[in-house]
PDB file of C-alpha atoms in Angstrom:
ATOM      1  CA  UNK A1092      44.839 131.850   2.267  1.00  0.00           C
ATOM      2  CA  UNK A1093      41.288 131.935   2.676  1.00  0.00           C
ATOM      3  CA  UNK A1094      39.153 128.090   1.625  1.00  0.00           C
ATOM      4  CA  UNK A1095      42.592 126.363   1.560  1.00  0.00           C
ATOM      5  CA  UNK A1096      41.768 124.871   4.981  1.00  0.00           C
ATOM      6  CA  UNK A1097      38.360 123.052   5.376  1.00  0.00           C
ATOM      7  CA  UNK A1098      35.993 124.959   8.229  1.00  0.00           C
ATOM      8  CA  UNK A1099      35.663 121.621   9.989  1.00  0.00           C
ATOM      9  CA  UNK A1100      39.217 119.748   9.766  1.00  0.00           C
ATOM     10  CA  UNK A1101      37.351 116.604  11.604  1.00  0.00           C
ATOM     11  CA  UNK A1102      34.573 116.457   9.278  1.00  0.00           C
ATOM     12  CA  UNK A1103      37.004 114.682   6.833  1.00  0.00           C
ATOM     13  CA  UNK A1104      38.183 112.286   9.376  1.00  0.00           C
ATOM     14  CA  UNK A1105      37.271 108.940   8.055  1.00  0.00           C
ATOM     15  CA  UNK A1106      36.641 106.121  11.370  1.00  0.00           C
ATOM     16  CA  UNK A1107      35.445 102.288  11.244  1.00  0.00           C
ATOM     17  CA  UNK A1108      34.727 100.464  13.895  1.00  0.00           C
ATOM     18  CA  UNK A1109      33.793  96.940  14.000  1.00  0.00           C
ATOM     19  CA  UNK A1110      32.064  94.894  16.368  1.00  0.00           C
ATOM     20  CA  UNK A1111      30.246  91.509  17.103  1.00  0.00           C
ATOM     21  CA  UNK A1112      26.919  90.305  18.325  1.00  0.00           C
ATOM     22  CA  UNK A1113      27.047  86.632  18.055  1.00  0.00           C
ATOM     23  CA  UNK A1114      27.595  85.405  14.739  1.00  0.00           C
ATOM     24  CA  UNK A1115      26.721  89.503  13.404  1.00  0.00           C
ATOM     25  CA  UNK A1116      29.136  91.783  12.054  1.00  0.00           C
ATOM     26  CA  UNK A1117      28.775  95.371  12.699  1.00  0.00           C
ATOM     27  CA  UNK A1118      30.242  97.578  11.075  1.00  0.00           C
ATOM     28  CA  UNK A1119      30.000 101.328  11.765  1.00  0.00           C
ATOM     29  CA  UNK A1120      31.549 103.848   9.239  1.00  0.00           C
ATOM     30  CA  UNK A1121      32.166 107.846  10.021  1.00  0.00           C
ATOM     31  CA  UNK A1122      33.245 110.425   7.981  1.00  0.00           C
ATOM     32  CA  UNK A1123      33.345 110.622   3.997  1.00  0.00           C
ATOM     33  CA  UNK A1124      32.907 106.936   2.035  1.00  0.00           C
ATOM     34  CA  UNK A1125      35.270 108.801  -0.869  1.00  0.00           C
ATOM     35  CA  UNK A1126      38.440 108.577  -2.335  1.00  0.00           C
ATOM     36  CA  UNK A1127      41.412 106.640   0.452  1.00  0.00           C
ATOM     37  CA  UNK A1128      38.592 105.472   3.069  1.00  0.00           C
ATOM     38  CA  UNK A1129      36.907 103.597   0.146  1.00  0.00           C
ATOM     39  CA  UNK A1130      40.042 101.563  -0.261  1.00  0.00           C
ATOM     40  CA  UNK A1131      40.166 100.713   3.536  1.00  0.00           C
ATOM     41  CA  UNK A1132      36.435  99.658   3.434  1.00  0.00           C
ATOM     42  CA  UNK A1133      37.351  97.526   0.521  1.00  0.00           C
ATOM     43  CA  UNK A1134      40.185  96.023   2.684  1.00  0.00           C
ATOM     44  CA  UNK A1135      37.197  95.144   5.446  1.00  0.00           C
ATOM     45  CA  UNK A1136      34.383  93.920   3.549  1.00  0.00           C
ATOM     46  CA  UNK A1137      36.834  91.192   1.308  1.00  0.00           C
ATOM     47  CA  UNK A1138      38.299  90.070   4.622  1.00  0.00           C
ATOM     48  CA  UNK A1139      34.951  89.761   6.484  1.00  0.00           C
ATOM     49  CA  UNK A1140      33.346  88.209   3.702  1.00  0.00           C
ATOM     50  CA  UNK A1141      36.347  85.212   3.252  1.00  0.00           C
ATOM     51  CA  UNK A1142      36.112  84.539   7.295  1.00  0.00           C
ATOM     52  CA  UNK A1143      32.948  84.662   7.917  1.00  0.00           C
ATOM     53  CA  UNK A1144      30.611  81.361   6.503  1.00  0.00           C
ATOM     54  CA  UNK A1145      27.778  82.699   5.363  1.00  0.00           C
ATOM     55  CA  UNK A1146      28.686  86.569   5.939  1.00  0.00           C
ATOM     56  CA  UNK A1147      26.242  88.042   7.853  1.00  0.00           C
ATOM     57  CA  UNK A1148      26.803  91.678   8.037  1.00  0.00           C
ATOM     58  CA  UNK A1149      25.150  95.274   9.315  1.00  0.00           C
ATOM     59  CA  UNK A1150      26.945  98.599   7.879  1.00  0.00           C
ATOM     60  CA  UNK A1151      25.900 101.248   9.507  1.00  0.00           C
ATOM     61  CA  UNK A1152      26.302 104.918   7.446  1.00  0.00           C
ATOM     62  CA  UNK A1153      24.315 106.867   9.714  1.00  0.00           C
ATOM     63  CA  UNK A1154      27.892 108.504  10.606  1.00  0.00           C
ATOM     64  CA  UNK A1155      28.844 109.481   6.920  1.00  0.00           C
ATOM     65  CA  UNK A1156      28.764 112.646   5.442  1.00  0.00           C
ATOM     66  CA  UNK A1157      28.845 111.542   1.741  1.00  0.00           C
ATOM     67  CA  UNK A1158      29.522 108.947  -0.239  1.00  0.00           C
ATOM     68  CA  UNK A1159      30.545 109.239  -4.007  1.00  0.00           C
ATOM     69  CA  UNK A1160      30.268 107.023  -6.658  1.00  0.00           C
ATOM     70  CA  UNK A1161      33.023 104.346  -5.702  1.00  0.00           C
ATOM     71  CA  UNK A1162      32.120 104.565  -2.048  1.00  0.00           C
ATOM     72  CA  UNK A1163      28.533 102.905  -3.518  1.00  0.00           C
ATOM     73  CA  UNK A1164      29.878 100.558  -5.481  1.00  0.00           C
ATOM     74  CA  UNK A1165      31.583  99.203  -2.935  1.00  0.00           C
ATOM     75  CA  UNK A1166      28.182  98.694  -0.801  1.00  0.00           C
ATOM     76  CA  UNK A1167      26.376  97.311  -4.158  1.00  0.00           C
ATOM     77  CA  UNK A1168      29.365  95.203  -4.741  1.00  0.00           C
ATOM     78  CA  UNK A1169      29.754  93.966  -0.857  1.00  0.00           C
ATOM     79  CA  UNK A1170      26.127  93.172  -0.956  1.00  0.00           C
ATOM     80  CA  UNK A1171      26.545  91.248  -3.722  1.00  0.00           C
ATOM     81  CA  UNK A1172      29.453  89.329  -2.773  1.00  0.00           C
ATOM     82  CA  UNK A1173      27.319  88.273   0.527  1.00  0.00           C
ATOM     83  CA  UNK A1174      24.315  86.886  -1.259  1.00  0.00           C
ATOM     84  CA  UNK A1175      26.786  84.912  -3.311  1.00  0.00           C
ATOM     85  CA  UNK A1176      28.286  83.486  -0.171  1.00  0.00           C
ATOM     86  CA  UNK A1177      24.982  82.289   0.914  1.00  0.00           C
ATOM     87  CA  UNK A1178      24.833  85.617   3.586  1.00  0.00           C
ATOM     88  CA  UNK A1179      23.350  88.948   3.665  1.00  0.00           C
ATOM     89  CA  UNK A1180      24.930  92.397   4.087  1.00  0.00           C
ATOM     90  CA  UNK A1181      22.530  94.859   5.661  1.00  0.00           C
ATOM     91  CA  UNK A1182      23.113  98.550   4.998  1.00  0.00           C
ATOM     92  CA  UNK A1183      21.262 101.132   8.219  1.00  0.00           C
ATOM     93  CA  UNK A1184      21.441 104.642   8.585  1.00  0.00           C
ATOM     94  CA  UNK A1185      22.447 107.659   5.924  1.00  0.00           C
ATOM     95  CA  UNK A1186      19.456 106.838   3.478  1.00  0.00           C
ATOM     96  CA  UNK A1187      19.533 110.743   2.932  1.00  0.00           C
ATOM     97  CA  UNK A1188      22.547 109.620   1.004  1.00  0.00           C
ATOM     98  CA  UNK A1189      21.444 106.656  -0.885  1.00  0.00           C
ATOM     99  CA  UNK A1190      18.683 106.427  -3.829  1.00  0.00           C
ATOM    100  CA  UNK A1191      15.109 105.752  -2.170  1.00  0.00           C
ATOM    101  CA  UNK A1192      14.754 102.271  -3.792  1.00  0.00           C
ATOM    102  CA  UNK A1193      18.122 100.968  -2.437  1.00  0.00           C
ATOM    103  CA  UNK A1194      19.512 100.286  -5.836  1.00  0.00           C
ATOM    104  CA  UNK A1195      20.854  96.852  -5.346  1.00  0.00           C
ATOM    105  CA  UNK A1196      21.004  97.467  -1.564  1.00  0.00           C
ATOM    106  CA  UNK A1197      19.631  95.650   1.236  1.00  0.00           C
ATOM    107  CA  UNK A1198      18.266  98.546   3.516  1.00  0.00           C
ATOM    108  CA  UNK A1199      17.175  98.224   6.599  1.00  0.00           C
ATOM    109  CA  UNK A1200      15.717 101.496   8.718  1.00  0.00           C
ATOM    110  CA  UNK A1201      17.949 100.738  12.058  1.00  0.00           C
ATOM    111  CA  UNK A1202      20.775  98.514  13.403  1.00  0.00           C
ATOM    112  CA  UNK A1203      18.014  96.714  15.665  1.00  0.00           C
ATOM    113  CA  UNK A1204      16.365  96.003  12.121  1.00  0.00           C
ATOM    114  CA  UNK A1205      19.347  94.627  10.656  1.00  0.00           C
ATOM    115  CA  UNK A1206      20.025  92.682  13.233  1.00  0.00           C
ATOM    116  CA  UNK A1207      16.308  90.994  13.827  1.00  0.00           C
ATOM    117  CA  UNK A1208      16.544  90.273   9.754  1.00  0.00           C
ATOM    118  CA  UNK A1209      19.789  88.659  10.243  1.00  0.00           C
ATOM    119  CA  UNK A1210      18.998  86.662  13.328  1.00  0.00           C
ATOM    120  CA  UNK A1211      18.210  83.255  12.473  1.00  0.00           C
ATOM    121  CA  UNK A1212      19.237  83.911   9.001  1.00  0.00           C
ATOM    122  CA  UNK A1213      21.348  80.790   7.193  1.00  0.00           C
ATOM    123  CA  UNK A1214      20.507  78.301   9.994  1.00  0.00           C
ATOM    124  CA  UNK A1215      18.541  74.940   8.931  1.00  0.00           C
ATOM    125  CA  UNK A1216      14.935  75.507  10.041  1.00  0.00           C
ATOM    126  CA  UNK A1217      13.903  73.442  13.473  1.00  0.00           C
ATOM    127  CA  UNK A1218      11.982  70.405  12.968  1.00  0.00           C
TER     128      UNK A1218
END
């Protein structure tokens, strides 16, 4: 039956991977940020957010292919979440997918970016 099968079956495969650089937490998303995988990022961000004091926190999306409306309210509501821990949550990659002006987002233009921003960030200033 012709269009019951998608062209690409792997271009539906959802992926996170997370990794650390210090006190940073990457994480890297591929695939679609709808529907099931926006549960499992969900899962992430509440559990990185409770064990890490303040949350500091790069998502890259330069590996998703869309995101619909729940997959941004999680990243709105994530960011949010961080500032209110005292953190930061830095979104990188896939602006093509996100409105220009960030919308409540904390955009940065690279993962090198996000990091730089977050290096230093929530520790008392030297004397």
């Amino acid at each position: 039956m012709p269009g019951s099968q998608p062209a690409d079956p792997a271009a539906d495969d959802f992926s996170i991977r997370i990794r650390t650089r210090g006190d940073i937490l990457l994480i890297q998303l591929q695939g679609p940020l709808a529907g099931a995988s926006v549960d499992i990022v969900r899962m992430y961000v509440i559990s990185t957010l409770a064990t890490h004091t303040p949350p500091k926190v790069v998502t890259d999306i330069d590996g998703v292919s869309l995101i619909d409306e729940a997959g941004l309210d999680i990243l709105r509501s994530a960011t949010c979440q961080a500032r209110d821990a005292g953190g930061r949550m830095v979104i990188t990659g896939g602006h093509r997918l996100l409105d220009p002006t960030g919308n409540g987002l904390d955009l940065a233009s690279t993962i090198r970016d996000a990091f730089h921003d977050l290096d230093g960030f929530g520790e008392p200033p030297s004397s």
